[in-house]
């Protein structure tokens, strides 16, 4: 048996592929366009592993996807492929519409065509799992209950709007064509291979390089953090036992204000790799202009996943964040390879007009 993973060279996708092949002998076809966020180095340990077939390509390439599904007799698709960074969606929404909406649509069309040609037993067993985000639900006030699967969609950024559109398409393909889909909406991930444009890896790297740690606005925006390997275990569980057509929220019950997260990073770095001058990395914290339309609070109610499928995260924020800092300290070569020309021009674009 074989599964098709899309976006498997990105942050969560590569963790998923590595964990999958560590736990199972079922082969993975990994389709990734290798945008700036896709990094084959994440999969270097699989170089000589015949169970992993890497294909550079676009989920929007209908013919390619259909060919991969047919040639490999794929029994499930896990769709991670997306443009994923909110700030980039503010500077340039077009790529988000192309991949997250049009790309997802073409992927669904290819999967529908393939699925229609399967025999009844294969049809019943087939799954398409679409990986989505809590951002589709909008922003919570301080005292609101966490997002449940029944919450209304209220996306506020071009990124979350494009993910919401893809979620709706996935839902529609189940209702209209009977495609056996599953959707997961997860909160903020962190851990190994996280691209250093996102808050946690950016702040670790800026701290070590003596650069400012940029806090948007007042730093009191709240995110619900989940260690990436717990997200991967949730996806495996939903793929295995989730009810077809259902949505499952995934989260770590770890609501933290951004400023608290950055102070935690600084404290761990102070302990593991103290600054030469003996001062705390927290001295590098710098308040900068806020993100336009910045969502104030996300929080996930993962109760359905826990009740129905018995899933629970293995890591607390305290254990996960320490592992993450240790990983970045041990993998400075990985970070340095990522910090190439393209990455520098993104930093110039995003931070040039945010005055500290
Ligand atoms: P990422 O940006 O690190 O990786 C995305 C991957 O998709 C990259 O390898 C990229 O090359 C690939 N890709 C982009 N466009 C493609 C296309 N048209 N065809 C094929 N491949 C393409 O993203 P991530 O953080 O790993 O997120 C993965 C998925 O999980 C996304 O769908 C995202 O919306 C969702 N998600 C992310 C988080 C998070 O905290 N990072 C939380 C919840 C949900
Ligand atoms: O909630 C899930 C989402 O989490 C995923 O769907 C997205 O793909 C993923 O990128 C992430 O989105 P966020 O916008 O929450 O993540 P980011 O790391 O960009 O920002 C986290 C918080 O930190 C957010 O409130 C913005 C703030 N921030 C971010 C950066 C990059 C700063 O204060 N300073 C920064 O320099």
Tab-separated table of C-alpha atoms and ligand atoms in Angstrom:
chain	number	residue	atom	x	y	z
A	1	UNK	CA	0.000	0.000	0.000
A	2	UNK	CA	1.082	3.569	-0.629
A	3	UNK	CA	0.047	7.002	0.548
A	4	UNK	CA	0.512	10.281	-1.317
A	5	UNK	CA	1.731	13.146	0.853
A	6	UNK	CA	1.686	16.623	-0.666
A	7	UNK	CA	3.916	19.378	0.703
A	8	UNK	CA	6.069	16.760	2.396
A	9	UNK	CA	9.264	18.815	2.137
A	10	UNK	CA	7.843	21.623	4.289
A	11	UNK	CA	7.848	21.967	8.052
A	12	UNK	CA	4.943	19.748	9.115
A	13	UNK	CA	4.928	17.574	5.997
A	14	UNK	CA	8.563	16.510	6.414
A	15	UNK	CA	8.034	15.713	10.103
A	16	UNK	CA	4.998	13.675	9.056
A	17	UNK	CA	6.898	11.698	6.395
A	18	UNK	CA	9.822	11.003	8.752
A	19	UNK	CA	7.512	9.870	11.558
A	20	UNK	CA	5.359	7.807	9.188
A	21	UNK	CA	8.306	5.843	7.825
A	22	UNK	CA	9.750	5.404	11.312
A	23	UNK	CA	6.525	3.709	12.381
A	24	UNK	CA	5.364	1.864	9.245
A	25	UNK	CA	6.636	0.180	6.105
A	26	UNK	CA	3.890	1.649	3.959
A	27	UNK	CA	5.517	3.613	1.132
A	28	UNK	CA	5.132	7.379	0.714
A	29	UNK	CA	5.003	9.263	-2.562
A	30	UNK	CA	5.933	12.820	-1.633
A	31	UNK	CA	4.752	15.516	-4.077
A	32	UNK	CA	6.220	18.940	-3.363
A	33	UNK	CA	6.744	22.005	-5.547
A	34	UNK	CA	9.802	23.018	-3.515
A	35	UNK	CA	8.840	26.631	-3.041
A	36	UNK	CA	11.059	28.712	-0.733
A	37	UNK	CA	9.478	26.733	2.160
A	38	UNK	CA	10.199	23.274	0.781
A	39	UNK	CA	13.564	21.839	1.730
A	40	UNK	CA	14.744	18.400	0.542
A	41	UNK	CA	17.416	18.526	3.242
A	42	UNK	CA	14.644	17.836	5.792
A	43	UNK	CA	14.364	14.392	4.162
A	44	UNK	CA	18.088	13.692	3.826
A	45	UNK	CA	17.859	10.653	6.119
A	46	UNK	CA	15.528	8.999	3.553
A	47	UNK	CA	17.920	9.397	0.620
A	48	UNK	CA	18.528	5.638	0.235
A	49	UNK	CA	15.124	4.536	1.463
A	50	UNK	CA	13.106	2.847	-1.306
A	51	UNK	CA	9.885	3.435	0.673
A	52	UNK	CA	10.126	7.176	-0.070
A	53	UNK	CA	9.563	8.449	-3.610
A	54	UNK	CA	10.077	12.196	-3.951
A	55	UNK	CA	8.436	14.000	-6.880
A	56	UNK	CA	8.994	17.702	-7.537
A	57	UNK	CA	5.685	19.061	-8.786
A	58	UNK	CA	2.552	21.097	-8.197
A	59	UNK	CA	-0.696	19.903	-6.606
A	60	UNK	CA	-2.347	22.037	-9.294
A	61	UNK	CA	-0.938	19.754	-12.025
A	62	UNK	CA	-3.974	17.531	-12.599
A	63	UNK	CA	-2.261	15.149	-15.020
A	64	UNK	CA	0.744	14.636	-12.764
A	65	UNK	CA	-1.375	13.977	-9.669
A	66	UNK	CA	-3.647	11.554	-11.527
A	67	UNK	CA	-0.634	9.720	-12.905
A	68	UNK	CA	0.959	9.392	-9.446
A	69	UNK	CA	-2.278	8.154	-7.897
A	70	UNK	CA	-2.784	5.569	-10.628
A	71	UNK	CA	0.811	4.360	-10.970
A	72	UNK	CA	1.311	3.908	-7.228
A	73	UNK	CA	-2.221	2.579	-6.476
A	74	UNK	CA	-2.481	5.163	-3.716
A	75	UNK	CA	-4.908	4.309	-0.910
A	76	UNK	CA	-4.825	7.705	0.869
A	77	UNK	CA	-3.765	11.304	0.241
A	78	UNK	CA	-2.605	13.661	2.998
A	79	UNK	CA	-2.619	17.234	1.738
A	80	UNK	CA	-0.133	19.538	3.473
A	81	UNK	CA	0.808	21.557	0.372
A	82	UNK	CA	0.037	25.231	0.865
A	83	UNK	CA	1.405	28.717	1.122
A	84	UNK	CA	1.440	29.006	4.907
A	85	UNK	CA	2.791	32.353	6.124
A	86	UNK	CA	0.270	35.047	7.090
A	87	UNK	CA	2.708	37.963	6.624
A	88	UNK	CA	3.586	36.798	3.106
A	89	UNK	CA	-0.142	36.589	2.299
A	90	UNK	CA	-0.464	40.231	3.305
A	91	UNK	CA	2.424	41.316	1.069
A	92	UNK	CA	1.352	39.121	-1.871
A	93	UNK	CA	-1.898	37.132	-1.755
A	94	UNK	CA	-1.720	35.783	-5.332
A	95	UNK	CA	0.360	32.659	-4.582
A	96	UNK	CA	-2.079	31.796	-1.793
A	97	UNK	CA	-5.023	31.884	-4.172
A	98	UNK	CA	-3.107	29.817	-6.737
A	99	UNK	CA	-1.984	27.025	-4.439
A	100	UNK	CA	-4.422	27.001	-1.553
A	101	UNK	CA	-7.567	27.458	-3.643
A	102	UNK	CA	-6.863	26.535	-7.289
A	103	UNK	CA	-4.237	23.944	-6.409
A	104	UNK	CA	-6.528	22.269	-3.859
A	105	UNK	CA	-9.350	22.293	-6.409
A	106	UNK	CA	-7.224	20.564	-9.072
A	107	UNK	CA	-5.942	18.069	-6.517
A	108	UNK	CA	-9.542	17.264	-5.602
A	109	UNK	CA	-10.457	16.843	-9.246
A	110	UNK	CA	-7.574	14.413	-9.848
A	111	UNK	CA	-8.435	12.472	-6.699
A	112	UNK	CA	-12.115	12.333	-7.690
A	113	UNK	CA	-11.243	10.960	-11.131
A	114	UNK	CA	-8.922	8.323	-9.652
A	115	UNK	CA	-11.370	7.372	-6.887
A	116	UNK	CA	-14.228	6.932	-9.391
A	117	UNK	CA	-12.171	4.272	-11.168
A	118	UNK	CA	-11.532	2.157	-8.046
A	119	UNK	CA	-13.523	-0.977	-7.220
A	120	UNK	CA	-16.047	-0.795	-4.363
A	121	UNK	CA	-13.740	-2.160	-1.679
A	122	UNK	CA	-10.919	0.233	-2.654
A	123	UNK	CA	-13.390	3.129	-2.876
A	124	UNK	CA	-14.640	2.468	0.646
A	125	UNK	CA	-11.143	2.212	2.055
A	126	UNK	CA	-9.786	5.326	0.278
A	127	UNK	CA	-9.246	8.588	2.232
A	128	UNK	CA	-8.251	12.155	1.435
A	129	UNK	CA	-7.107	13.985	4.562
A	130	UNK	CA	-6.924	17.757	4.188
A	131	UNK	CA	-4.657	19.529	6.675
A	132	UNK	CA	-6.052	22.906	7.674
A	133	UNK	CA	-5.735	25.561	10.311
A	134	UNK	CA	-7.558	27.091	13.273
A	135	UNK	CA	-7.171	30.507	11.598
A	136	UNK	CA	-10.278	29.828	9.479
A	137	UNK	CA	-12.399	30.413	12.605
A	138	UNK	CA	-11.199	34.015	13.000
A	139	UNK	CA	-10.190	35.673	16.247
A	140	UNK	CA	-11.384	35.047	19.828
A	141	UNK	CA	-11.951	37.557	22.614
A	142	UNK	CA	-10.175	36.843	25.911
A	143	UNK	CA	-13.135	35.093	27.569
A	144	UNK	CA	-14.556	33.260	24.527
A	145	UNK	CA	-14.528	29.460	24.652
A	146	UNK	CA	-11.935	27.793	22.392
A	147	UNK	CA	-12.822	27.019	18.759
A	148	UNK	CA	-15.051	23.953	18.326
A	149	UNK	CA	-15.646	22.245	14.986
A	150	UNK	CA	-19.096	23.901	14.921
A	151	UNK	CA	-17.684	27.449	15.061
A	152	UNK	CA	-18.544	29.726	12.169
A	153	UNK	CA	-15.796	30.391	9.620
A	154	UNK	CA	-14.548	33.992	9.889
A	155	UNK	CA	-11.137	34.111	8.184
A	156	UNK	CA	-9.367	37.468	8.506
A	157	UNK	CA	-6.201	37.250	6.385
A	158	UNK	CA	-5.694	36.311	2.740
A	159	UNK	CA	-3.948	33.174	4.058
A	160	UNK	CA	-6.838	32.061	6.272
A	161	UNK	CA	-9.410	33.013	3.628
A	162	UNK	CA	-7.607	30.827	1.094
A	163	UNK	CA	-7.445	27.926	3.567
A	164	UNK	CA	-11.143	28.401	4.360
A	165	UNK	CA	-11.924	28.184	0.639
A	166	UNK	CA	-10.019	24.901	0.374
A	167	UNK	CA	-11.828	23.504	3.435
A	168	UNK	CA	-15.166	24.358	1.809
A	169	UNK	CA	-14.150	22.654	-1.434
A	170	UNK	CA	-13.124	19.514	0.451
A	171	UNK	CA	-16.452	19.517	2.278
A	172	UNK	CA	-18.348	20.029	-0.991
A	173	UNK	CA	-16.557	17.126	-2.700
A	174	UNK	CA	-17.772	14.854	0.068
A	175	UNK	CA	-21.353	16.110	0.010
A	176	UNK	CA	-21.665	16.270	-3.764
A	177	UNK	CA	-19.531	13.397	-5.017
A	178	UNK	CA	-19.238	11.228	-1.920
A	179	UNK	CA	-15.434	11.551	-1.842
A	180	UNK	CA	-14.255	10.062	1.486
A	181	UNK	CA	-12.574	13.098	3.021
A	182	UNK	CA	-11.341	14.071	6.482
A	183	UNK	CA	-10.328	17.571	7.564
A	184	UNK	CA	-8.135	18.579	10.488
A	185	UNK	CA	-7.930	22.169	11.756
A	186	UNK	CA	-4.850	22.611	13.889
A	187	UNK	CA	-3.400	25.375	16.035
A	188	UNK	CA	0.159	26.785	15.838
A	189	UNK	CA	2.870	24.142	15.460
A	190	UNK	CA	6.496	24.404	16.528
A	191	UNK	CA	9.472	22.040	16.469
A	192	UNK	CA	12.251	20.764	14.159
A	193	UNK	CA	12.489	22.061	10.555
A	194	UNK	CA	10.272	25.103	11.252
A	195	UNK	CA	11.144	27.740	8.660
A	196	UNK	CA	12.761	30.750	10.372
A	197	UNK	CA	10.209	33.250	9.071
A	198	UNK	CA	7.787	32.122	11.820
A	199	UNK	CA	7.902	33.561	15.345
A	200	UNK	CA	9.631	30.759	17.276
A	201	UNK	CA	12.487	29.805	14.900
A	202	UNK	CA	12.936	33.452	13.881
A	203	UNK	CA	13.425	34.521	17.490
A	204	UNK	CA	15.800	31.639	18.288
A	205	UNK	CA	17.933	32.538	15.284
A	206	UNK	CA	17.813	36.311	15.806
A	207	UNK	CA	18.736	35.826	19.465
A	208	UNK	CA	21.809	33.756	18.548
A	209	UNK	CA	22.832	36.280	15.867
A	210	UNK	CA	22.530	39.272	18.213
A	211	UNK	CA	19.586	40.704	16.240
A	212	UNK	CA	16.324	42.244	17.541
A	213	UNK	CA	13.494	39.878	18.555
A	214	UNK	CA	10.580	41.615	16.792
A	215	UNK	CA	7.312	41.656	18.765
A	216	UNK	CA	4.328	42.825	16.716
A	217	UNK	CA	2.163	45.380	18.558
A	218	UNK	CA	1.899	44.775	22.304
A	219	UNK	CA	2.871	41.069	22.130
A	220	UNK	CA	-0.298	40.050	23.979
A	221	UNK	CA	-1.748	38.112	21.024
A	222	UNK	CA	-2.439	34.542	22.062
A	223	UNK	CA	-1.669	31.370	20.117
A	224	UNK	CA	-2.316	27.743	21.158
A	225	UNK	CA	0.982	25.916	20.628
A	226	UNK	CA	1.331	22.258	19.637
A	227	UNK	CA	4.587	20.349	19.185
A	228	UNK	CA	4.727	19.292	15.531
A	229	UNK	CA	5.119	15.578	16.271
A	230	UNK	CA	1.853	15.685	18.227
A	231	UNK	CA	0.151	17.207	15.181
A	232	UNK	CA	1.572	14.354	13.090
A	233	UNK	CA	0.291	11.724	15.529
A	234	UNK	CA	-3.160	13.349	15.423
A	235	UNK	CA	-3.188	13.188	11.616
A	236	UNK	CA	-2.158	9.526	11.662
A	237	UNK	CA	-4.962	8.780	14.123
A	238	UNK	CA	-7.611	10.667	12.120
A	239	UNK	CA	-6.476	8.965	8.914
A	240	UNK	CA	-6.730	5.600	10.635
A	241	UNK	CA	-10.027	5.945	12.457
A	242	UNK	CA	-11.676	9.321	11.730
A	243	UNK	CA	-15.288	9.279	10.566
A	244	UNK	CA	-15.559	10.085	6.859
A	245	UNK	CA	-16.724	13.635	6.143
A	246	UNK	CA	-15.880	14.814	9.661
A	247	UNK	CA	-13.750	17.709	10.838
A	248	UNK	CA	-11.381	17.301	13.794
A	249	UNK	CA	-9.800	20.215	15.638
A	250	UNK	CA	-6.236	19.583	16.816
A	251	UNK	CA	-4.583	21.603	19.567
A	252	UNK	CA	-2.291	21.377	22.534
A	253	UNK	CA	-4.255	23.199	25.264
A	254	UNK	CA	-1.254	25.548	25.434
A	255	UNK	CA	-2.466	29.117	25.116
A	256	UNK	CA	0.417	31.582	25.432
A	257	UNK	CA	0.853	35.272	24.675
A	258	UNK	CA	3.607	35.915	22.113
A	259	UNK	CA	5.649	37.914	24.609
A	260	UNK	CA	5.561	35.019	27.070
A	261	UNK	CA	6.720	32.620	24.333
A	262	UNK	CA	9.666	34.851	23.456
A	263	UNK	CA	10.620	35.292	27.136
A	264	UNK	CA	10.548	31.484	27.517
A	265	UNK	CA	12.868	31.099	24.505
A	266	UNK	CA	15.225	33.676	25.970
A	267	UNK	CA	15.304	31.938	29.359
A	268	UNK	CA	16.133	28.549	27.769
A	269	UNK	CA	18.832	30.112	25.596
A	270	UNK	CA	20.255	31.977	28.624
A	271	UNK	CA	20.657	28.578	30.276
A	272	UNK	CA	21.866	26.502	27.300
A	273	UNK	CA	23.970	29.035	25.409
A	274	UNK	CA	24.492	32.204	27.488
A	275	UNK	CA	25.376	35.483	25.780
A	276	UNK	CA	29.063	36.346	25.901
A	277	UNK	CA	28.323	39.554	27.845
A	278	UNK	CA	26.356	37.645	30.512
A	279	UNK	CA	23.167	39.602	29.798
A	280	UNK	CA	19.839	37.953	28.963
A	281	UNK	CA	18.702	37.466	25.358
A	282	UNK	CA	15.515	39.207	26.547
A	283	UNK	CA	17.457	42.486	26.136
A	284	UNK	CA	17.056	41.969	22.371
A	285	UNK	CA	13.220	42.093	22.523
A	286	UNK	CA	12.011	44.973	20.323
A	287	UNK	CA	8.423	46.122	19.821
A	288	UNK	CA	7.608	46.749	16.155
A	289	UNK	CA	4.587	47.824	14.121
A	290	UNK	CA	1.733	45.346	14.341
A	291	UNK	CA	0.615	42.945	11.594
A	292	UNK	CA	-2.386	44.453	9.720
A	293	UNK	CA	-5.622	42.720	10.765
A	294	UNK	CA	-3.713	40.754	13.414
A	295	UNK	CA	-5.921	38.087	15.044
A	296	UNK	CA	-5.876	38.567	18.794
A	297	UNK	CA	-6.414	35.062	20.097
A	298	UNK	CA	-6.647	31.486	18.829
A	299	UNK	CA	-7.513	28.539	21.064
A	300	UNK	CA	-8.559	25.046	20.067
A	301	UNK	CA	-10.998	22.707	21.740
A	302	UNK	CA	-9.541	19.314	20.791
A	303	UNK	CA	-12.186	17.463	22.855
A	304	UNK	CA	-13.801	15.712	19.878
A	305	UNK	CA	-10.506	14.174	18.771
A	306	UNK	CA	-9.772	13.071	22.313
A	307	UNK	CA	-13.252	11.635	22.984
A	308	UNK	CA	-13.778	9.897	19.633
A	309	UNK	CA	-10.276	8.772	18.759
A	310	UNK	CA	-8.432	8.806	22.078
A	311	UNK	CA	-5.730	11.230	20.860
A	312	UNK	CA	-3.735	13.322	23.317
A	313	UNK	CA	-0.550	15.338	22.811
A	314	UNK	CA	2.579	13.734	24.262
A	315	UNK	CA	4.414	17.032	24.874
A	316	UNK	CA	3.569	19.927	27.156
A	317	UNK	CA	4.677	23.369	25.997
A	318	UNK	CA	7.537	23.263	28.503
A	319	UNK	CA	8.964	19.955	27.239
A	320	UNK	CA	8.315	20.720	23.564
A	321	UNK	CA	9.854	24.179	23.544
A	322	UNK	CA	13.010	22.936	25.281
A	323	UNK	CA	13.395	20.143	22.706
A	324	UNK	CA	12.885	22.696	19.956
A	325	UNK	CA	15.565	25.095	21.219
A	326	UNK	CA	17.954	22.158	21.642
A	327	UNK	CA	17.208	21.030	18.068
A	328	UNK	CA	18.025	24.488	16.666
A	329	UNK	CA	21.235	24.699	18.684
A	330	UNK	CA	22.311	21.297	17.296
A	331	UNK	CA	21.241	22.043	13.720
A	332	UNK	CA	22.811	25.402	13.017
A	333	UNK	CA	24.074	23.968	9.706
A	334	UNK	CA	20.443	23.387	8.630
A	335	UNK	CA	19.526	26.940	9.630
A	336	UNK	CA	22.540	28.442	7.882
A	337	UNK	CA	21.621	26.669	4.640
A	338	UNK	CA	18.108	28.101	4.877
A	339	UNK	CA	19.370	31.636	5.496
A	340	UNK	CA	20.157	32.169	1.816
A	341	UNK	CA	19.531	35.083	-0.569
A	342	UNK	CA	15.782	34.599	-0.882
A	343	UNK	CA	15.292	34.523	2.843
A	344	UNK	CA	17.202	37.786	3.275
A	345	UNK	CA	15.005	39.612	0.780
A	346	UNK	CA	11.906	38.437	2.693
A	347	UNK	CA	13.320	39.869	5.933
A	348	UNK	CA	13.999	43.188	4.196
A	349	UNK	CA	10.440	43.301	2.866
A	350	UNK	CA	8.673	42.340	6.106
A	351	UNK	CA	10.695	44.251	8.677
A	352	UNK	CA	11.944	47.333	6.762
A	353	UNK	CA	8.920	49.499	7.605
A	354	UNK	CA	8.223	48.160	11.081
A	355	UNK	CA	9.899	50.745	13.223
A	356	UNK	CA	11.068	49.456	16.590
B	1	LIG	P1	5.328	25.105	4.970
B	1	LIG	O1	5.155	26.427	4.311
B	1	LIG	O2	6.472	24.862	5.870
B	1	LIG	O3	5.349	23.943	3.861
B	1	LIG	C1	4.502	23.936	2.752
B	1	LIG	C2	5.061	22.938	1.741
B	1	LIG	O4	4.169	22.894	0.616
B	1	LIG	C3	6.437	23.338	1.195
B	1	LIG	O5	7.285	22.208	1.165
B	1	LIG	C4	6.139	23.823	-0.226
B	1	LIG	O6	7.209	23.613	-1.118
B	1	LIG	C5	4.932	22.975	-0.577
B	1	LIG	N1	4.094	23.589	-1.611
B	1	LIG	C6	3.670	24.871	-1.684
B	1	LIG	N2	2.910	25.051	-2.774
B	1	LIG	C7	2.826	23.836	-3.387
B	1	LIG	C8	2.170	23.377	-4.552
B	1	LIG	N3	1.438	24.204	-5.323
B	1	LIG	N4	2.285	22.078	-4.896
B	1	LIG	C9	3.047	21.228	-4.141
B	1	LIG	N5	3.697	21.621	-3.037
B	1	LIG	C10	3.585	22.912	-2.658
B	1	LIG	O7	3.946	24.842	5.720
B	1	LIG	P2	3.655	24.041	7.075
B	1	LIG	O8	3.808	24.963	8.218
B	1	LIG	O9	4.397	22.776	7.042
B	1	LIG	O10	2.094	23.764	6.885
B	1	LIG	C11	1.644	22.592	6.212
B	1	LIG	C12	0.126	22.624	6.182
B	1	LIG	O11	-0.385	22.668	7.502
B	1	LIG	C13	-0.455	23.850	5.471
B	1	LIG	O12	-1.577	23.437	4.744
B	1	LIG	C14	-0.851	24.781	6.594
B	1	LIG	O13	-1.942	25.584	6.218
B	1	LIG	C15	-1.255	23.779	7.673
B	1	LIG	N6	-1.094	24.225	9.063
B	1	LIG	C16	0.092	24.769	9.483
B	1	LIG	C17	0.228	25.117	10.836
B	1	LIG	C18	1.526	25.692	11.372
B	1	LIG	O14	1.552	26.119	12.536
B	1	LIG	N7	2.603	25.709	10.610
B	1	LIG	C19	-0.839	24.933	11.713
B	1	LIG	C20	-2.031	24.404	11.226
B	1	LIG	C21	-2.142	24.032	9.900
B	2	LIG	O1	-2.751	28.976	13.899
B	2	LIG	C1	-2.168	28.156	12.923
B	2	LIG	C2	-1.295	28.987	12.014
B	2	LIG	O2	-0.103	29.280	12.754
B	2	LIG	C3	-0.951	28.288	10.703
B	2	LIG	O3	-2.132	28.095	9.967
B	2	LIG	C4	0.045	29.132	9.891
B	2	LIG	O4	0.423	28.427	8.718
B	2	LIG	C5	1.269	29.382	10.747
B	2	LIG	O5	2.172	30.213	10.060
B	2	LIG	C6	0.871	30.045	12.075
B	2	LIG	O6	0.376	31.381	11.838
B	2	LIG	P1	0.749	32.606	12.812
B	2	LIG	O7	0.559	33.863	12.066
B	2	LIG	O8	0.076	32.464	14.134
B	2	LIG	O9	2.328	32.271	13.042
B	2	LIG	P2	3.623	33.228	13.115
B	2	LIG	O10	4.736	32.379	13.624
B	2	LIG	O11	3.816	33.979	11.839
B	2	LIG	O12	3.221	34.257	14.233
B	2	LIG	C7	2.896	33.827	15.556
B	2	LIG	C8	2.507	35.061	16.339
B	2	LIG	O13	3.677	35.867	16.525
B	2	LIG	C9	1.506	35.944	15.642
B	2	LIG	O14	0.641	36.516	16.615
B	2	LIG	C10	2.358	37.032	14.987
B	2	LIG	C11	3.511	37.181	15.962
B	2	LIG	N1	4.815	37.574	15.373
B	2	LIG	C12	5.272	36.883	14.270
B	2	LIG	C13	6.484	37.219	13.696
B	2	LIG	C14	6.974	36.483	12.471
B	2	LIG	C15	5.569	38.570	15.951
B	2	LIG	O15	5.159	39.165	16.975
B	2	LIG	N2	6.770	38.892	15.387
B	2	LIG	C16	7.253	38.276	14.263
B	2	LIG	O16	8.358	38.657	13.777
